[in-house]
Amino acid sequence: MTWHILTTKLTVKDGERALLTRDGRLEQVLAPGRHRLFDPLHELKAELFSVVRSEFPADRFAVIKAARPDLAGEPFEAVETKANEIAIVSLDGRPVQLMTPWQTRVYWKVATSVEVERIDVTSDPRVTARHLAMIQPNRAGVITEAVVENHEAGLLTVEGKLVERLAPGRHAF
């Protein structure tokens, strides 16, 4: 960012966006390109962000959404999970994040496709093989696995209540 007598010049590269603020308040989101901005008192500041497969701080997004909802929707995808759900977030078709209940994450969606698959864990706590493969690297502490041998009987209980009898095999919940 360079200043001249009455203007400020800024270049935003491909794969970036700039949050332009004046006196700490968000003015606009700048797309890639050269920008010459009228700024006689040198009050403008620009913060550059990489937007390719990138996460944006959720607390900053909450402030932007409250102050400038017109600027919050276009460049961002906010993902919020409810009390009884988990979500698998994929960026450009690749699963990257397993979200547990009551989480919020925000992603730049201007250069990346953001897909969210939500799973209601109250209706069926079972994790399918497809979901298990998607969340393999991120599942520590979230997924419980059990193996019921041929000579064993398995019982699934949730909060002390019997939910299901398990047949021999590998199970994930």
Coordinates of N, CA and C in Angstrom, one line a residue:
M1 N 0.9 -1.2 0.0 CA 0.0 0.0 0.0 C 0.9 1.2 0.0
T2 N 0.7 2.1 -1.0 CA 1.5 3.3 -1.0 C 0.6 4.5 -1.0
W3 N 1.0 5.6 -0.4 CA 0.2 6.8 -0.3 C 0.8 7.9 -1.2
H4 N -0.1 8.6 -1.8 CA 0.2 9.8 -2.6 C -0.5 10.9 -1.9
I5 N -0.5 12.1 -2.5 CA -1.0 13.3 -1.9 C -2.5 13.1 -1.5
L6 N -3.3 12.7 -2.5 CA -4.8 12.5 -2.2 C -5.3 11.1 -2.3
T7 N -4.4 10.2 -2.7 CA -4.9 8.8 -3.0 C -4.0 7.8 -2.3
T8 N -4.5 6.6 -2.3 CA -3.7 5.4 -1.8 C -3.8 4.4 -2.9
K9 N -2.7 3.8 -3.2 CA -2.6 2.7 -4.2 C -2.4 1.4 -3.6
L10 N -3.1 0.4 -4.0 CA -3.0 -1.0 -3.5 C -3.2 -2.0 -4.6
T11 N -2.4 -3.0 -4.5 CA -2.5 -4.1 -5.5 C -2.9 -5.4 -4.7
V12 N -4.0 -6.0 -5.1 CA -4.5 -7.3 -4.5 C -4.2 -8.4 -5.6
K13 N -3.4 -9.4 -5.2 CA -3.0 -10.5 -6.1 C -4.2 -11.5 -6.3
D14 N -4.0 -12.3 -7.4 CA -5.0 -13.4 -7.5 C -4.8 -14.3 -6.3
G15 N -5.9 -14.8 -5.9 CA -5.9 -15.7 -4.7 C -5.9 -14.9 -3.4
E16 N -6.2 -13.6 -3.5 CA -6.2 -12.8 -2.3 C -7.5 -11.9 -2.3
R17 N -7.8 -11.4 -1.1 CA -8.8 -10.4 -1.0 C -8.3 -9.4 0.1
A18 N -8.7 -8.2 0.0 CA -8.3 -7.2 1.0 C -9.5 -6.7 1.7
L19 N -9.4 -6.6 3.0 CA -10.4 -5.9 3.8 C -10.0 -4.5 4.0
L20 N -10.7 -3.6 3.5 CA -10.4 -2.2 3.5 C -11.2 -1.5 4.7
T21 N -10.4 -0.9 5.6 CA -11.0 -0.2 6.7 C -10.7 1.2 6.8
R22 N -11.6 2.0 7.3 CA -11.3 3.4 7.5 C -11.6 3.7 9.0
D23 N -10.6 4.1 9.7 CA -10.8 4.3 11.2 C -11.3 3.1 11.9
G24 N -10.8 1.9 11.5 CA -11.2 0.7 12.1 C -12.5 0.1 11.7
R25 N -13.2 0.8 10.8 CA -14.6 0.3 10.4 C -14.4 -0.3 8.9
L26 N -15.0 -1.4 8.7 CA -14.9 -2.0 7.4 C -15.7 -1.2 6.3
E27 N -14.9 -0.9 5.3 CA -15.5 -0.1 4.1 C -15.9 -1.1 3.0
Q28 N -15.0 -2.0 2.6 CA -15.3 -2.9 1.5 C -14.3 -4.0 1.5
V29 N -14.7 -5.0 0.6 CA -13.8 -6.1 0.4 C -13.3 -5.9 -1.1
L30 N -12.0 -5.9 -1.2 CA -11.4 -5.6 -2.5 C -11.0 -6.9 -3.2
A31 N -11.4 -7.0 -4.5 CA -11.0 -8.1 -5.3 C -9.6 -7.9 -5.9
P32 N -9.1 -9.0 -6.6 CA -7.8 -8.8 -7.2 C -7.7 -7.7 -8.2
G33 N -6.6 -7.0 -8.3 CA -6.4 -5.9 -9.2 C -5.7 -4.8 -8.5
R34 N -5.5 -3.7 -9.3 CA -4.9 -2.5 -8.8 C -6.0 -1.6 -8.4
H35 N -5.8 -1.0 -7.2 CA -6.9 -0.1 -6.7 C -6.2 1.3 -6.4
R36 N -6.8 2.3 -6.8 CA -6.4 3.7 -6.4 C -7.6 4.3 -5.7
L37 N -7.4 4.6 -4.4 CA -8.5 5.0 -3.6 C -8.3 6.4 -3.1
F38 N -9.4 7.2 -3.1 CA -9.3 8.6 -2.6 C -9.1 8.5 -1.1
D39 N -8.0 9.1 -0.6 CA -7.7 9.0 0.8 C -6.8 10.2 1.2
P40 N -7.4 11.4 1.2 CA -6.6 12.6 1.5 C -6.1 12.7 2.9
L41 N -6.7 12.0 3.9 CA -6.2 12.1 5.2 C -5.5 10.8 5.7
H42 N -5.2 9.9 4.7 CA -4.5 8.7 5.0 C -5.1 7.9 6.1
E43 N -6.5 7.7 6.0 CA -7.2 6.9 7.0 C -7.4 5.5 6.7
L44 N -7.2 5.1 5.4 CA -7.5 3.8 4.9 C -6.4 2.8 5.3
K45 N -6.8 1.6 5.7 CA -5.9 0.5 5.9 C -6.4 -0.7 5.2
A46 N -5.5 -1.5 4.7 CA -5.9 -2.7 4.0 C -5.2 -3.9 4.6
E47 N -6.0 -5.0 4.9 CA -5.5 -6.2 5.4 C -5.7 -7.3 4.3
L48 N -4.6 -7.9 3.9 CA -4.6 -8.9 2.8 C -4.8 -10.3 3.4
F49 N -5.7 -11.1 2.7 CA -5.9 -12.5 3.1 C -5.8 -13.4 1.9
S50 N -5.2 -14.5 2.1 CA -5.2 -15.6 1.1 C -6.6 -16.2 1.2
V51 N -7.2 -16.5 0.0 CA -8.6 -17.0 0.0 C -8.7 -18.3 -0.6
V52 N -7.6 -19.0 -0.9 CA -7.7 -20.3 -1.5 C -7.6 -21.3 -0.4
R53 N -8.7 -22.1 -0.3 CA -8.9 -23.1 0.8 C -8.5 -22.6 2.1
S54 N -9.0 -21.4 2.5 CA -8.6 -20.7 3.7 C -9.8 -20.5 4.6
E55 N -9.5 -20.6 5.9 CA -10.4 -20.3 6.9 C -10.3 -18.9 7.4
F56 N -11.4 -18.2 7.8 CA -11.4 -16.9 8.3 C -11.8 -16.9 9.7
P57 N -11.2 -16.1 10.6 CA -11.5 -16.1 12.0 C -13.0 -15.9 12.3
A58 N -13.7 -16.8 13.0 CA -15.1 -16.7 13.2 C -15.5 -15.5 14.0
D59 N -14.7 -15.1 15.0 CA -15.0 -13.9 15.8 C -15.0 -12.6 14.9
R60 N -14.0 -12.5 14.0 CA -14.0 -11.4 13.1 C -15.2 -11.4 12.1
F61 N -15.6 -12.6 11.7 CA -16.8 -12.7 10.8 C -18.0 -12.2 11.5
A62 N -18.1 -12.6 12.8 CA -19.3 -12.2 13.6 C -19.4 -10.6 13.6
V63 N -18.3 -10.0 13.8 CA -18.3 -8.5 13.8 C -18.7 -7.9 12.4
I64 N -18.1 -8.5 11.4 CA -18.5 -8.1 10.0 C -19.9 -8.3 9.7
K65 N -20.5 -9.5 10.1 CA -21.9 -9.8 9.9 C -22.8 -8.8 10.6
A66 N -22.4 -8.4 11.8 CA -23.2 -7.5 12.6 C -23.2 -6.1 12.0
A67 N -22.0 -5.7 11.7 CA -21.8 -4.3 11.2 C -22.1 -4.1 9.8
R68 N -21.7 -5.0 8.9 CA -21.9 -4.9 7.5 C -22.4 -6.2 6.9
P69 N -23.7 -6.6 7.1 CA -24.2 -7.8 6.6 C -24.2 -7.9 5.1
D70 N -24.2 -6.7 4.4 CA -24.1 -6.7 3.0 C -22.7 -7.2 2.5
L71 N -21.7 -7.2 3.3 CA -20.4 -7.6 2.9 C -20.1 -9.0 3.4
A72 N -20.9 -9.5 4.3 CA -20.6 -10.8 5.0 C -21.0 -12.0 4.1
G73 N -22.1 -11.9 3.3 CA -22.6 -13.1 2.6 C -21.8 -13.5 1.4
E74 N -21.3 -12.6 0.6 CA -20.7 -12.9 -0.7 C -19.4 -13.7 -0.6
P75 N -18.4 -13.1 0.2 CA -17.1 -13.8 0.1 C -17.0 -15.0 1.2
F76 N -17.9 -15.1 2.1 CA -17.7 -16.1 3.2 C -18.8 -17.1 3.2
E77 N -18.4 -18.3 3.7 CA -19.4 -19.4 4.0 C -19.2 -19.7 5.5
A78 N -20.2 -19.4 6.3 CA -20.2 -19.7 7.7 C -20.9 -21.0 8.0
V79 N -20.2 -21.9 8.7 CA -20.7 -23.2 9.1 C -20.9 -23.2 10.6
E80 N -22.1 -23.5 11.0 CA -22.4 -23.6 12.5 C -23.1 -24.9 12.7
T81 N -22.6 -25.6 13.7 CA -23.3 -26.9 14.0 C -24.2 -26.7 15.2
K82 N -25.3 -27.4 15.3 CA -26.2 -27.4 16.4 C -25.8 -28.4 17.4
A83 N -26.7 -28.5 18.5 CA -26.4 -29.3 19.6 C -26.2 -30.8 19.3
N84 N -27.0 -31.3 18.3 CA -27.0 -32.7 18.0 C -26.5 -33.1 16.7
E85 N -25.6 -32.3 16.2 CA -25.0 -32.6 14.9 C -23.5 -32.4 14.8
I86 N -22.9 -33.1 13.9 CA -21.6 -32.9 13.5 C -21.6 -32.6 12.0
A87 N -20.5 -32.0 11.5 CA -20.5 -31.6 10.1 C -19.1 -31.9 9.6
I88 N -19.1 -32.4 8.3 CA -17.9 -32.6 7.6 C -17.8 -31.5 6.6
V89 N -16.7 -30.7 6.6 CA -16.5 -29.6 5.7 C -15.5 -30.0 4.7
S90 N -15.9 -29.9 3.4 CA -15.0 -30.2 2.3 C -14.7 -28.9 1.5
L91 N -13.4 -28.7 1.2 CA -13.0 -27.6 0.4 C -12.5 -28.2 -1.0
D92 N -13.2 -27.7 -2.1 CA -12.9 -28.2 -3.4 C -13.0 -29.7 -3.5
G93 N -14.0 -30.3 -2.8 CA -14.3 -31.7 -2.8 C -13.4 -32.6 -1.9
R94 N -12.5 -32.0 -1.2 CA -11.7 -32.7 -0.3 C -12.1 -32.4 1.2
P95 N -12.4 -33.5 2.0 CA -12.8 -33.3 3.4 C -11.6 -32.8 4.2
V96 N -11.8 -31.7 4.9 CA -10.7 -31.1 5.6 C -11.0 -30.8 7.1
Q97 N -12.3 -30.8 7.5 CA -12.6 -30.4 8.8 C -13.8 -31.2 9.3
L98 N -13.6 -31.8 10.5 CA -14.7 -32.4 11.2 C -15.2 -31.5 12.4
M99 N -16.4 -31.1 12.3 CA -16.9 -30.1 13.3 C -17.8 -30.9 14.3
T100 N -17.6 -30.6 15.6 CA -18.4 -31.2 16.6 C -19.6 -30.3 17.0
P101 N -20.5 -30.7 17.8 CA -21.6 -29.8 18.1 C -21.2 -28.4 18.7
W102 N -22.0 -27.4 18.4 CA -21.8 -26.0 18.8 C -20.5 -25.4 18.4
Q103 N -20.1 -25.7 17.2 CA -18.9 -25.0 16.7 C -19.3 -24.1 15.5
T104 N -18.5 -23.1 15.3 CA -18.6 -22.2 14.2 C -17.3 -22.0 13.5
R105 N -17.3 -22.2 12.2 CA -16.1 -22.0 11.4 C -16.5 -21.2 10.1
V106 N -15.6 -20.4 9.6 CA -15.9 -19.5 8.5 C -14.8 -19.7 7.5
Y107 N -15.2 -19.9 6.2 CA -14.3 -20.1 5.1 C -14.5 -19.1 4.0
W108 N -13.4 -18.7 3.3 CA -13.5 -17.9 2.1 C -14.1 -18.8 1.0
K109 N -15.1 -18.3 0.3 CA -15.6 -19.1 -0.8 C -15.5 -18.5 -2.1
V110 N -14.7 -17.4 -2.2 CA -14.5 -16.7 -3.5 C -13.7 -17.5 -4.5
A111 N -12.7 -18.3 -4.1 CA -11.9 -19.1 -5.0 C -12.0 -20.6 -4.7
T112 N -12.8 -21.0 -3.7 CA -12.9 -22.4 -3.2 C -14.3 -22.8 -3.1
S113 N -14.6 -24.0 -3.5 CA -15.9 -24.5 -3.3 C -16.0 -25.1 -1.9
V114 N -17.0 -24.7 -1.1 CA -17.2 -25.1 0.2 C -18.5 -26.0 0.3
E115 N -18.3 -27.3 0.6 CA -19.4 -28.1 0.8 C -19.5 -28.6 2.3
V116 N -20.7 -28.7 2.8 CA -20.9 -29.1 4.2 C -21.9 -30.3 4.2
E117 N -21.5 -31.3 4.9 CA -22.4 -32.5 5.1 C -22.7 -32.6 6.6
R118 N -23.9 -32.4 6.9 CA -24.3 -32.4 8.3 C -24.9 -33.8 8.7
I119 N -24.5 -34.2 9.9 CA -25.0 -35.5 10.3 C -25.7 -35.4 11.7
D120 N -27.0 -35.7 11.8 CA -27.7 -35.6 13.0 C -27.4 -36.9 13.8
V121 N -26.7 -36.7 14.9 CA -26.3 -37.9 15.7 C -27.3 -38.3 16.7
T122 N -28.4 -37.7 16.9 CA -29.5 -38.1 17.8 C -30.4 -39.2 17.1
S123 N -30.6 -39.0 15.8 CA -31.5 -39.9 15.1 C -30.7 -41.3 14.8
D124 N -29.4 -41.2 14.6 CA -28.7 -42.4 14.4 C -27.2 -42.1 14.7
P125 N -26.7 -42.7 15.8 CA -25.3 -42.4 16.2 C -24.3 -43.1 15.4
R126 N -24.7 -44.0 14.5 CA -23.8 -44.9 13.7 C -23.1 -44.0 12.7
V127 N -21.8 -44.2 12.5 CA -21.0 -43.6 11.5 C -20.9 -44.5 10.3
T128 N -21.3 -44.1 9.1 CA -21.2 -45.0 8.0 C -19.7 -45.1 7.5
A129 N -19.5 -46.2 6.8 CA -18.1 -46.4 6.3 C -17.7 -45.2 5.4
R130 N -18.6 -44.7 4.6 CA -18.2 -43.5 3.8 C -17.8 -42.3 4.6
H131 N -18.6 -42.0 5.7 CA -18.2 -40.9 6.6 C -16.9 -41.2 7.3
L132 N -16.8 -42.4 7.7 CA -15.5 -42.8 8.5 C -14.3 -42.6 7.6
A133 N -14.4 -42.9 6.3 CA -13.3 -42.7 5.4 C -13.0 -41.2 5.2
M134 N -14.1 -40.4 5.2 CA -13.9 -38.9 5.0 C -13.2 -38.3 6.2
I135 N -13.5 -38.7 7.4 CA -13.0 -38.1 8.6 C -11.9 -38.8 9.3
Q136 N -11.3 -39.8 8.6 CA -10.2 -40.6 9.2 C -9.2 -39.8 9.9
P137 N -8.5 -38.8 9.3 CA -7.5 -38.1 10.1 C -7.9 -37.2 11.2
N138 N -9.2 -36.8 11.2 CA -9.7 -35.8 12.1 C -10.6 -36.3 13.2
R139 N -10.7 -37.6 13.4 CA -11.7 -38.2 14.3 C -11.3 -38.4 15.7
A140 N -10.1 -38.2 16.1 CA -9.7 -38.4 17.5 C -10.6 -37.7 18.5
G141 N -11.1 -38.5 19.4 CA -12.0 -37.9 20.5 C -13.4 -37.7 20.1
V142 N -13.8 -37.9 18.8 CA -15.1 -37.7 18.3 C -15.8 -39.0 18.0
I143 N -15.1 -39.9 17.4 CA -15.6 -41.2 17.0 C -15.2 -42.3 17.9
T144 N -16.1 -43.2 18.2 CA -15.8 -44.4 19.0 C -16.0 -45.6 18.1
E145 N -15.0 -46.5 18.1 CA -15.1 -47.7 17.3 C -15.1 -48.9 18.2
A146 N -15.8 -50.0 17.8 CA -15.9 -51.2 18.5 C -15.9 -52.4 17.6
V147 N -15.3 -53.5 18.0 CA -15.3 -54.7 17.2 C -16.0 -55.7 18.0
V148 N -17.0 -56.3 17.4 CA -17.7 -57.4 18.1 C -17.3 -58.7 17.4
E149 N -16.6 -59.6 18.1 CA -16.2 -60.8 17.6 C -17.3 -61.8 17.4
N150 N -17.1 -62.8 16.6 CA -18.2 -63.8 16.3 C -18.8 -64.5 17.6
H151 N -18.0 -64.7 18.6 CA -18.4 -65.3 19.8 C -18.9 -64.3 20.8
E152 N -19.1 -63.1 20.5 CA -19.5 -62.0 21.4 C -20.9 -61.5 21.0
A153 N -21.5 -60.8 22.0 CA -22.7 -60.0 21.8 C -22.4 -58.6 22.1
G154 N -22.9 -57.7 21.3 CA -22.6 -56.3 21.5 C -23.9 -55.5 21.8
L155 N -23.8 -54.6 22.7 CA -24.9 -53.7 23.1 C -24.5 -52.3 23.0
L156 N -25.2 -51.5 22.3 CA -24.9 -50.1 22.2 C -25.9 -49.3 23.1
T157 N -25.3 -48.6 24.1 CA -26.1 -47.8 25.0 C -25.6 -46.3 24.9
V158 N -26.6 -45.5 24.9 CA -26.4 -44.0 24.9 C -27.0 -43.4 26.1
E159 N -26.2 -42.8 26.9 CA -26.7 -42.2 28.2 C -27.5 -43.2 29.0
G160 N -27.0 -44.4 29.1 CA -27.6 -45.5 29.9 C -28.7 -46.2 29.3
K161 N -29.2 -45.8 28.1 CA -30.3 -46.5 27.5 C -29.8 -47.4 26.4
L162 N -30.4 -48.6 26.3 CA -30.1 -49.5 25.3 C -30.6 -49.0 23.9
V163 N -29.7 -48.8 23.0 CA -30.2 -48.3 21.7 C -30.2 -49.4 20.6
E164 N -29.3 -50.3 20.7 CA -29.2 -51.3 19.6 C -28.4 -52.5 20.0
R165 N -28.7 -53.7 19.5 CA -27.9 -54.9 19.7 C -27.0 -54.9 18.5
L166 N -25.7 -55.2 18.7 CA -24.7 -55.1 17.6 C -24.4 -56.5 17.1
A167 N -24.4 -56.7 15.9 CA -24.0 -58.0 15.2 C -22.5 -58.0 15.2
P168 N -21.9 -59.2 15.1 CA -20.5 -59.3 15.0 C -20.0 -58.4 13.8
G169 N -18.8 -57.8 14.0 CA -18.2 -57.0 13.0 C -17.7 -55.7 13.6
R170 N -17.2 -54.8 12.7 CA -16.7 -53.5 13.2 C -17.7 -52.4 13.1
H171 N -17.8 -51.6 14.2 CA -18.8 -50.6 14.3 C -18.2 -49.3 14.7
A172 N -18.7 -48.2 14.2 CA -18.2 -46.8 14.6 C -19.4 -45.9 14.9
F173 N -19.2 -45.2 16.0 CA -20.3 -44.3 16.5 C -19.7 -42.9 16.9

